[in-house]
mmCIF file of C-alpha atoms in Angstrom:
data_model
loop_
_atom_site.group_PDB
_atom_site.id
_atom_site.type_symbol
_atom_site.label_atom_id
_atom_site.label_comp_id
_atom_site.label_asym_id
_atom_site.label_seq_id
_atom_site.Cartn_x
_atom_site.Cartn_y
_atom_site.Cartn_z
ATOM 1 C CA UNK A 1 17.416 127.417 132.722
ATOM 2 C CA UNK A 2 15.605 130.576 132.184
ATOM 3 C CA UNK A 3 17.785 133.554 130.320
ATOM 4 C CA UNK A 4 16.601 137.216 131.119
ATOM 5 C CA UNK A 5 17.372 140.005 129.103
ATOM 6 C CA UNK A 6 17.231 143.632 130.238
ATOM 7 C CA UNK A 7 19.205 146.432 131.842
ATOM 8 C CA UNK A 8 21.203 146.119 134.607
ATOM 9 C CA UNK A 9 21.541 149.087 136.858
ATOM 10 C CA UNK A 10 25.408 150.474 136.722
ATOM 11 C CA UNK A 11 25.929 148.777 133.629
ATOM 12 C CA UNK A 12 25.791 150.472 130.412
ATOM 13 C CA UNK A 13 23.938 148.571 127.500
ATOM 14 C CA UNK A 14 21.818 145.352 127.566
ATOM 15 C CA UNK A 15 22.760 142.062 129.042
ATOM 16 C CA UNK A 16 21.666 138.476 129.381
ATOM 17 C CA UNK A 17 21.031 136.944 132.631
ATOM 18 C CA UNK A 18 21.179 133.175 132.675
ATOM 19 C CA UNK A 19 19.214 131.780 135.702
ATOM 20 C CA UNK A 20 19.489 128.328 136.799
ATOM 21 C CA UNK A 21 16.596 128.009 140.054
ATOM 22 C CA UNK A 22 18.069 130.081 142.681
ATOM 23 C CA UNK A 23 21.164 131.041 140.992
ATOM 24 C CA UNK A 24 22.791 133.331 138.755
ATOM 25 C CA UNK A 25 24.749 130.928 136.291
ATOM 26 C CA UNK A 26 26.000 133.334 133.929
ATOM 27 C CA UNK A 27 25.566 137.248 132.974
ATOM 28 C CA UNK A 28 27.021 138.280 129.420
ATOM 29 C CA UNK A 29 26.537 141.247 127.173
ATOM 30 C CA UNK A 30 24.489 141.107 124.614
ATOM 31 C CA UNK A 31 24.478 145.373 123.679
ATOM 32 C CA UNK A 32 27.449 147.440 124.429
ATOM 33 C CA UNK A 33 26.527 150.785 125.763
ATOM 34 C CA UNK A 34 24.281 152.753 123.341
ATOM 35 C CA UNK A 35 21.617 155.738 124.073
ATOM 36 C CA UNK A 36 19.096 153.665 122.458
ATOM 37 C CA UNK A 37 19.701 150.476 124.967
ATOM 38 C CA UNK A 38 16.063 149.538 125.906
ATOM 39 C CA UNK A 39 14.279 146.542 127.834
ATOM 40 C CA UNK A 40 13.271 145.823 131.499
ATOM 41 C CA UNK A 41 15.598 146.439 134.611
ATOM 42 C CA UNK A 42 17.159 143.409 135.983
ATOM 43 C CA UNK A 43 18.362 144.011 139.384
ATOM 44 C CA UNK A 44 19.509 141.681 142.469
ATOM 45 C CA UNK A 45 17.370 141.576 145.377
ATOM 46 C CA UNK A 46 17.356 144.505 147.550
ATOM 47 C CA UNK A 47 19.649 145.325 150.579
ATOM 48 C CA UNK A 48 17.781 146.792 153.528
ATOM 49 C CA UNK A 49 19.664 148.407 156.446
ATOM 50 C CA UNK A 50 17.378 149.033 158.978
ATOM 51 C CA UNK A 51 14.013 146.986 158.887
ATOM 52 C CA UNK A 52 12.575 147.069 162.709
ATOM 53 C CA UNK A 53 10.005 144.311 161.818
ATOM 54 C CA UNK A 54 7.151 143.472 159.394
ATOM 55 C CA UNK A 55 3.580 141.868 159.687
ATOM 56 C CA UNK A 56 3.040 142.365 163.437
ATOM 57 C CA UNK A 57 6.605 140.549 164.122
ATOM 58 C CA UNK A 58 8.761 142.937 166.229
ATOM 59 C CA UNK A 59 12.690 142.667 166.332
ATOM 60 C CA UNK A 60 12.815 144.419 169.743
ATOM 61 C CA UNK A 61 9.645 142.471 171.327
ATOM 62 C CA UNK A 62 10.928 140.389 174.676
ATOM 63 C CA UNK A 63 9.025 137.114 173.584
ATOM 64 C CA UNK A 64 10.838 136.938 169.802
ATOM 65 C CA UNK A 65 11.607 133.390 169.004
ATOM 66 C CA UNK A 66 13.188 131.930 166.346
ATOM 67 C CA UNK A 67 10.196 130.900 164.473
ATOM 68 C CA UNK A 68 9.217 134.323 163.926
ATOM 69 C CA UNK A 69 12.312 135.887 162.909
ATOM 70 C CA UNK A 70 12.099 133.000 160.187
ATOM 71 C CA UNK A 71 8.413 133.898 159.676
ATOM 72 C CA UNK A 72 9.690 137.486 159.078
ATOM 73 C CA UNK A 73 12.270 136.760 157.152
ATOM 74 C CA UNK A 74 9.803 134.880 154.916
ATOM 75 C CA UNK A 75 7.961 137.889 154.538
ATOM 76 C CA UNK A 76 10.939 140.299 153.844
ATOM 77 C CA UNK A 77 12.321 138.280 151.558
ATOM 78 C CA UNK A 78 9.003 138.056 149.423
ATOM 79 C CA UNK A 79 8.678 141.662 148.882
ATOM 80 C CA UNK A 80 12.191 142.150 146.790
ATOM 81 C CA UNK A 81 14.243 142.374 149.478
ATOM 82 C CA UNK A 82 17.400 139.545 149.808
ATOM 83 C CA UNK A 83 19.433 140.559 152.479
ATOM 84 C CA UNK A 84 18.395 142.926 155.224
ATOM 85 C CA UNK A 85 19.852 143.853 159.391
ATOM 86 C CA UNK A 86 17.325 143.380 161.666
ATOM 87 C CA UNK A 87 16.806 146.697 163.528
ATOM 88 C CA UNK A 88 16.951 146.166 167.055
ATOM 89 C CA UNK A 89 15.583 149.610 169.116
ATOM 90 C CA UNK A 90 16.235 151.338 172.321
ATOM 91 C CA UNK A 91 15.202 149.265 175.092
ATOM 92 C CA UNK A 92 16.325 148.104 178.140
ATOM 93 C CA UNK A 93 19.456 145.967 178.429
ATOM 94 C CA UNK A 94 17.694 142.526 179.741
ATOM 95 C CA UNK A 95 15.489 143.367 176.274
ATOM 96 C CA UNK A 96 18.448 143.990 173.989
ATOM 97 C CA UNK A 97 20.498 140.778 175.062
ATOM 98 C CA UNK A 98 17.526 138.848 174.667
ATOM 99 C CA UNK A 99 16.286 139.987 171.213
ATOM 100 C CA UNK A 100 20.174 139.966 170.330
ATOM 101 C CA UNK A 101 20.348 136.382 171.087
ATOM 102 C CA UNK A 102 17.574 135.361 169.361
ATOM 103 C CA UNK A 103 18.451 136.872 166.142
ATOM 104 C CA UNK A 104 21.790 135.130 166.666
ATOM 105 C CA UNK A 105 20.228 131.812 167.187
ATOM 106 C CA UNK A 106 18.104 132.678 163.682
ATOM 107 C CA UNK A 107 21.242 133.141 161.702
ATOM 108 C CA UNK A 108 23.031 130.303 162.871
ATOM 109 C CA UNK A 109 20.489 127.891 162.491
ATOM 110 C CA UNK A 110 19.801 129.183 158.943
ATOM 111 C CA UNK A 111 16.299 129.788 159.610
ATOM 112 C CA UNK A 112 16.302 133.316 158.111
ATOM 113 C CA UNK A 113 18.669 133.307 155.048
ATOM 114 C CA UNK A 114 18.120 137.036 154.614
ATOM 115 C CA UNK A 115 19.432 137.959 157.801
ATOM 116 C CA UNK A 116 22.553 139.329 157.007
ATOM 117 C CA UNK A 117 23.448 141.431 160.437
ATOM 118 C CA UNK A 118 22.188 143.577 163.314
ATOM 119 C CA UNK A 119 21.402 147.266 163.484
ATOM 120 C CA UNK A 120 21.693 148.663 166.929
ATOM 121 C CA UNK A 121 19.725 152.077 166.518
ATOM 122 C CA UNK A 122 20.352 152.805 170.887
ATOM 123 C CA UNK A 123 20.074 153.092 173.656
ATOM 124 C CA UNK A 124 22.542 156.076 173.454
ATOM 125 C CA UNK A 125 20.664 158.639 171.319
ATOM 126 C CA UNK A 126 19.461 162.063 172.159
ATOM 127 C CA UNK A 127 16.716 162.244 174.472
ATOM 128 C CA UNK A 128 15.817 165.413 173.091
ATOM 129 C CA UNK A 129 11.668 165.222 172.085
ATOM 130 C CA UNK A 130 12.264 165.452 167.979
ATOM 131 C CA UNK A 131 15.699 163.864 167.653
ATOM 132 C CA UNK A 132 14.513 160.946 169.850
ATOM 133 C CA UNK A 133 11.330 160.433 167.651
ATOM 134 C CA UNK A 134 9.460 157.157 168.887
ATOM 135 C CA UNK A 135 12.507 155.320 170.867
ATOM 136 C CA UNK A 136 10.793 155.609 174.894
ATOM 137 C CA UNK A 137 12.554 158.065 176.902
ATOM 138 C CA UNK A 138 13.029 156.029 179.795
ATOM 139 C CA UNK A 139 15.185 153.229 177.788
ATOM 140 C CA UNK A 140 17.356 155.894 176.782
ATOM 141 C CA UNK A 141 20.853 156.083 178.696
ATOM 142 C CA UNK A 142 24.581 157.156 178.827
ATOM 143 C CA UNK A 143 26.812 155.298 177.301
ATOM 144 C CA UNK A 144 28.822 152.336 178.528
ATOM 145 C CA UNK A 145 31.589 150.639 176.503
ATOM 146 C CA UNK A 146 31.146 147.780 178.908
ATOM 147 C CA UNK A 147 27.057 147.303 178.072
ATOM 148 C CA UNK A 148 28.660 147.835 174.102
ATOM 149 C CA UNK A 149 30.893 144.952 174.957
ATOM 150 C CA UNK A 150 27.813 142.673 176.351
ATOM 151 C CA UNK A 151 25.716 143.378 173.904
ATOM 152 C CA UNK A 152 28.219 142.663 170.641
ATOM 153 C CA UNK A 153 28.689 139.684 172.642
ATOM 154 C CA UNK A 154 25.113 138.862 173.258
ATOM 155 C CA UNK A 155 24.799 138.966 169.474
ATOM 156 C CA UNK A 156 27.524 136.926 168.806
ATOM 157 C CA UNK A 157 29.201 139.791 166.784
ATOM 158 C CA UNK A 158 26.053 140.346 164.467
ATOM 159 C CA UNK A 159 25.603 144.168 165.263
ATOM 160 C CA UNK A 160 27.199 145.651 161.911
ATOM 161 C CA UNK A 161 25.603 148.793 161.685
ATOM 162 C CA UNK A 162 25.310 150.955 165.557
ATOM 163 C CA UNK A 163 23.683 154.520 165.599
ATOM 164 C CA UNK A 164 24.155 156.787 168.312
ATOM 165 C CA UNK A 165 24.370 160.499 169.048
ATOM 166 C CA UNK A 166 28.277 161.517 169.274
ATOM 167 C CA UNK A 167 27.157 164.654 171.709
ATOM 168 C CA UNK A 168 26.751 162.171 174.352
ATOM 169 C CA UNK A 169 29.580 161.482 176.912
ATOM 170 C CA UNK A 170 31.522 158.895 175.931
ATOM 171 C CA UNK A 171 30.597 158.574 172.684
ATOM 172 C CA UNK A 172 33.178 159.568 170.797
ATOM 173 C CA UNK A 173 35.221 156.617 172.160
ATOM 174 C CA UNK A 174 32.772 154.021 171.418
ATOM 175 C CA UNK A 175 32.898 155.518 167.649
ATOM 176 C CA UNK A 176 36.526 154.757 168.012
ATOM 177 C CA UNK A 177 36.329 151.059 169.659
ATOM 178 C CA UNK A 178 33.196 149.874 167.182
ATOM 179 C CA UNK A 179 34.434 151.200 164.140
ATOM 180 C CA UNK A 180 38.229 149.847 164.756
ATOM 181 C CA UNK A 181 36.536 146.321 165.468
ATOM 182 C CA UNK A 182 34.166 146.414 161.750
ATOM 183 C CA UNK A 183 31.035 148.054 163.066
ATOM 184 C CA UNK A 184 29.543 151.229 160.256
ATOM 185 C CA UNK A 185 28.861 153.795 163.241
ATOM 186 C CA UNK A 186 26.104 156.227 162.223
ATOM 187 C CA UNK A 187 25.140 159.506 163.169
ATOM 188 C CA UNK A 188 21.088 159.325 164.149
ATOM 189 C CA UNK A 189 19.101 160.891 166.643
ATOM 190 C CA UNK A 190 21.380 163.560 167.794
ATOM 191 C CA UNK A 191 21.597 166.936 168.362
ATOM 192 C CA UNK A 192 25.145 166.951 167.843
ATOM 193 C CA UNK A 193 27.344 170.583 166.797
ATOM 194 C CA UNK A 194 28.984 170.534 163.673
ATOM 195 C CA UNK A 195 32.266 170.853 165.618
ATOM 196 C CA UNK A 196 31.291 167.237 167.354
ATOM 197 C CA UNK A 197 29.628 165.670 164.127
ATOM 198 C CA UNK A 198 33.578 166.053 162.884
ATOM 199 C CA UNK A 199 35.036 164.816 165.722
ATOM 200 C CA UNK A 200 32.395 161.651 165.268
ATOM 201 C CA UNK A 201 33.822 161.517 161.442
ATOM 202 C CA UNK A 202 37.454 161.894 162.592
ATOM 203 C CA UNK A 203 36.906 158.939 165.152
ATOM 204 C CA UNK A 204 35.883 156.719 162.544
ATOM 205 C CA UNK A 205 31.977 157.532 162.172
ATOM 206 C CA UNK A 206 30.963 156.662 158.092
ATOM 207 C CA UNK A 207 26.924 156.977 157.882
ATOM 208 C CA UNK A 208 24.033 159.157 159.157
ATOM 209 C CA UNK A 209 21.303 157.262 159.642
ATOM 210 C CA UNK A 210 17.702 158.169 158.511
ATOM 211 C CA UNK A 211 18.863 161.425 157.436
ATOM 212 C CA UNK A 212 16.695 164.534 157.373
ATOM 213 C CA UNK A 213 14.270 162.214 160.256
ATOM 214 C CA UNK A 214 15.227 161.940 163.842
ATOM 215 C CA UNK A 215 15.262 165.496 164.347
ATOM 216 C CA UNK A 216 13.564 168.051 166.026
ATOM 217 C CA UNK A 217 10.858 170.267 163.517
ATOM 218 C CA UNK A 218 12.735 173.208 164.406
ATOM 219 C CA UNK A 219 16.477 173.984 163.415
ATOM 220 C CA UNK A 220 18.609 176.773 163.056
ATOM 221 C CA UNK A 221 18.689 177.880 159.381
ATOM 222 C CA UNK A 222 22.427 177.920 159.003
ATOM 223 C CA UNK A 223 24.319 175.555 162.273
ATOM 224 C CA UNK A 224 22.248 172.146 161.775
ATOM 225 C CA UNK A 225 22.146 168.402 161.878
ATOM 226 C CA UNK A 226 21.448 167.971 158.727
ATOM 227 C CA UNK A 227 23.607 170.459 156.851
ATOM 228 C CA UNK A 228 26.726 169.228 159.053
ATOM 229 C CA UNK A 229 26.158 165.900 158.270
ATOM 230 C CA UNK A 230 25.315 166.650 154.278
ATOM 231 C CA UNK A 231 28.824 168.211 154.190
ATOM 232 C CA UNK A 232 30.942 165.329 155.700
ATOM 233 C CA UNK A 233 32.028 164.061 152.098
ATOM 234 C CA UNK A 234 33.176 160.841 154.626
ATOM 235 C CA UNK A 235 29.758 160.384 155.670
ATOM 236 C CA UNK A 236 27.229 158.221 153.754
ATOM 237 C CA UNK A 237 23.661 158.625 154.605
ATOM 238 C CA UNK A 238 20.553 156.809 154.425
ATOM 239 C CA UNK A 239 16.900 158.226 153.451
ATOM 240 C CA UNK A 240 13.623 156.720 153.657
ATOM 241 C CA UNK A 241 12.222 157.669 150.483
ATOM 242 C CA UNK A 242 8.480 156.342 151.347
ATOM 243 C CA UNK A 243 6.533 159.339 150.265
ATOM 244 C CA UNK A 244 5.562 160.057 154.264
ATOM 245 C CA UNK A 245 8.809 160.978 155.846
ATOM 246 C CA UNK A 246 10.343 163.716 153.677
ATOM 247 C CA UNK A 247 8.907 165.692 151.218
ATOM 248 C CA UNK A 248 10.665 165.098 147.382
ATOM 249 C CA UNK A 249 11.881 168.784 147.109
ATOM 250 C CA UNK A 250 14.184 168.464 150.421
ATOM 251 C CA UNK A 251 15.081 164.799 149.528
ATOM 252 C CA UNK A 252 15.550 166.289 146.535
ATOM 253 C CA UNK A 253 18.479 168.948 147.913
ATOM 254 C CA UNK A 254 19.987 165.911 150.149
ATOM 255 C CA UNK A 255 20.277 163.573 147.436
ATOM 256 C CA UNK A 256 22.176 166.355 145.035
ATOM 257 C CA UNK A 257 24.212 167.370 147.940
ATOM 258 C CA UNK A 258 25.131 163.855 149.001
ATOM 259 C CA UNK A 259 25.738 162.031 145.740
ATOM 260 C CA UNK A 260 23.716 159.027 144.554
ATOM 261 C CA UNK A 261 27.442 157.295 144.965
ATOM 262 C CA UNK A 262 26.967 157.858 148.765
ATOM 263 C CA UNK A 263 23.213 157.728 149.394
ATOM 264 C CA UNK A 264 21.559 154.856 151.186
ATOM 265 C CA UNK A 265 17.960 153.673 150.643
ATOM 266 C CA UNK A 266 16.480 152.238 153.834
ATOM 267 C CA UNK A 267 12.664 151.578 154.336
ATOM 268 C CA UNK A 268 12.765 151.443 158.234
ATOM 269 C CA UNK A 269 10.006 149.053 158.468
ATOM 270 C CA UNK A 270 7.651 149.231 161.730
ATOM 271 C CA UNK A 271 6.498 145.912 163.154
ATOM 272 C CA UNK A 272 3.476 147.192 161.890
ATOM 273 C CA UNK A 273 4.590 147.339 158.246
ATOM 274 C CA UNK A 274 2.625 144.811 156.312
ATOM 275 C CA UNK A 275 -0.426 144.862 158.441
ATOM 276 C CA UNK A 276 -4.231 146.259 157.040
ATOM 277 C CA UNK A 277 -4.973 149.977 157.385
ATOM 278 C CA UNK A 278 -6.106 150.244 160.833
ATOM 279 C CA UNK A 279 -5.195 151.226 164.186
ATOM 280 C CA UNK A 280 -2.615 149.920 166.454
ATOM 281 C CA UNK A 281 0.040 150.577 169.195
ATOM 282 C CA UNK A 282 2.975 150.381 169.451
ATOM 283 C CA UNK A 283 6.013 151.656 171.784
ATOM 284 C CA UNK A 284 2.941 152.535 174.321
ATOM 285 C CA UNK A 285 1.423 154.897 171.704
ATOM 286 C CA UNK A 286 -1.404 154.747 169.703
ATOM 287 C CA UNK A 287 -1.259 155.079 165.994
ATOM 288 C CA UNK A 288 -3.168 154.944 163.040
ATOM 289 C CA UNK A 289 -1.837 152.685 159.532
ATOM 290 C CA UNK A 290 -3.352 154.600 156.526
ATOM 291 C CA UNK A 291 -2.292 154.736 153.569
ATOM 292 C CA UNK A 292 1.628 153.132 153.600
ATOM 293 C CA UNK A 293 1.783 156.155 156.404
ATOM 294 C CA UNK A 294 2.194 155.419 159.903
ATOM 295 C CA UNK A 295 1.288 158.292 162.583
ATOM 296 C CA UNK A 296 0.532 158.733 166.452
ATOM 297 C CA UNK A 297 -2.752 158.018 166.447
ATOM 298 C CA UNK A 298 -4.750 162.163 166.287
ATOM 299 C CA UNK A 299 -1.263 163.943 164.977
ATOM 300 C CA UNK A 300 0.520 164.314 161.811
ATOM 301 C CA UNK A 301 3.441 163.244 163.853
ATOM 302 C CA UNK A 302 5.119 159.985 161.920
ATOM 303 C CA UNK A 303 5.610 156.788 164.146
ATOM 304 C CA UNK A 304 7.773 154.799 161.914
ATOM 305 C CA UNK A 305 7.114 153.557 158.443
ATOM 306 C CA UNK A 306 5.030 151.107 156.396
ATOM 307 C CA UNK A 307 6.401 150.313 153.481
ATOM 308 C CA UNK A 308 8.960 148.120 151.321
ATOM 309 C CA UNK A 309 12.118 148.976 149.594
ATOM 310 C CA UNK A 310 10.605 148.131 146.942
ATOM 311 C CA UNK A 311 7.508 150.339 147.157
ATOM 312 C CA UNK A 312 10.139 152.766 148.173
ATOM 313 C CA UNK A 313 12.198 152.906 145.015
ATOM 314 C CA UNK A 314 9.369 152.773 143.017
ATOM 315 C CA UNK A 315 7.740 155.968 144.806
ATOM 316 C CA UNK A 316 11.486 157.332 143.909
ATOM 317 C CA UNK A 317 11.475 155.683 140.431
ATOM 318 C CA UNK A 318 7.984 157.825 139.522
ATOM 319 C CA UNK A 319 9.896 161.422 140.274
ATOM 320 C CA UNK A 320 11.404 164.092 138.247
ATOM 321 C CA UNK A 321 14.766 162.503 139.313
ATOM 322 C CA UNK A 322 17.141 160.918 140.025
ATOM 323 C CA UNK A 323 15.262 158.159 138.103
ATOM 324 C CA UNK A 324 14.774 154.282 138.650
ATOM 325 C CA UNK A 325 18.868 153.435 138.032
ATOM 326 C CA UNK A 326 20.082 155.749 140.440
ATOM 327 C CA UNK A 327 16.823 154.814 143.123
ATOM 328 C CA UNK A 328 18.171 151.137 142.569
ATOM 329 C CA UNK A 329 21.509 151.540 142.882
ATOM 330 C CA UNK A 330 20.960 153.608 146.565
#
């Protein structure tokens, strides 16, 4: 039995954690709440939304297997995180039911205990250069409840999390059908009006995904993706706080205008994540690793990200603010 003692986040004052190998056998206060409450942060594993692979594995590669979604999960799981939804990309459809199964077959033979659903992030996004970001253009496609249907299926109901753009035709009724059926539909790569960002929200739309990323460089000042979706009180949003894809000062803004109460950490892990400094490809572009920052290869231009969770909320945890409570409860 080993007995920690610390902070835990969400909890005022300072408790004792009773561990017993793998398991939490008993958590009891030892403090009530004080100002002067000190000691180390005690925290349960992370909870990643979106992680699109690690150490060269890729969730949305054709010739996944079993053995390395375990192998992945293996890796995930060693760098904090203890539950996670495997990203799965656009792509084409014989890609997505393949991948799908696979990460199926994973889960139900309990060779990746982390795996706790899928994210479908496509095919029916914007194909809009900017909003698209690195999803290929020519995977991209109007929507189709029936392909919806095949795919959930594919995945034996694993997709948990879909995003989409709600400009698209159709869409709005496929917010309606996933969300009625236990799917979180978020709002990501779209160029959506504010007018049909509501109508996603009315529908039954409850996250943005990656927000303040997935969109072009240049917005009007006033009607925009990101201030329409930053004043749905109904919507929660996620942020990759990584250091690479948004600046503090505008994470800042999102983060105050959001709410810690309804902001999402996510790292968004590449396939690449994990892997030396170097350079790559991947989604038929080149791209350089440096530095926890992944770019197209001769641009500034991001291609996905590189980092953990963790590393994430402790790039967060080192700011003016919010601090490393409110970075570990998002």
């Amino acid at each position: 039995m080993t007995t920690l003692v610390g902070r835990i986040p969400g909890r005022p004052g300072l408790w004792e954690v009773s561990v017993d190998g793998d398991r939490v056998q008993e958590v009891t206060c030892r403090q009530r709440a004080t100002n002067d409450a000190r000691g180390p942060w005690i925290t349960p594993g992370l909870f990643d939304l979106q992680i699109n692979g690690i150490g060269g594995i890729n969730f949305t590669d054709p010739s996944l297997t079993p053995a390395d979604v375990a192998r992945a999960d293996e890796l995930i799981r060693a760098s904090g995180v203890s539950r996670y939804c495997a990203t799965v990309i656009t792509c084409g459809q014989d890609t997505a039911r393949t991948v799908l199964s696979t990460l199926a077959a994973a889960r139900a033979h309990r060779g990746a205990p982390g795996l706790w659903a899928v994210h479908l992030e496509g095919p029916w996004i914007s194909e809009v250069d900017g909003a698209r970001g690195v999803h290929r253009r020519e995977h991209v496609r109007a929507v189709s409840l029936a392909e919806w249907d095949a795919l959930q299926e594919a995945a034996g109901g694993m997709i948990r999390i879909l995003t989409l753009a709600p400009e698209l035709p159709g869409a709005i009724e496929l917010v309606a059908r996933a969300s009625r059926a236990g799917t979180v539909v978020s709002i990501g790569h779209t160029m959506a009006t504010p007018a049909v960002i509501a109508a996603a929200v009315a529908a039954g739309a409850s996250m943005s995904t990656h927000l303040l990323n997935g969109c072009p460089q240049l917005l009007d000042r006033h009607s925009n993706v990101v201030y329409s979706q930053l004043s749905q009180d109904e919507l929660f949003a996620s942020f990759i706080a990584d250091g690479h894809h948004v600046p503090f000062p505008a994470l800042r803004v999102a983060l105050r205008a959001k709410g810690i109460a309804r902001s999402v950490l996510v790292s968004d892990m590449a396939p690449l994540a994990g892997m030396p400094d170097g350079d790559y490809e991947m989604e038929g572009r080149p791209v350089e690793l440096r530095d926890g920052g992944l770019r197209v290869k001769g641009s500034s231009l991001l291609s996905g990200a590189a980092r953990t969770l963790a590393q994430d909320v402790q790039w967060l945890a080192g700011q003016p603010e919010p601090g490393i409570e409110a970075a570990l409860l998002m």
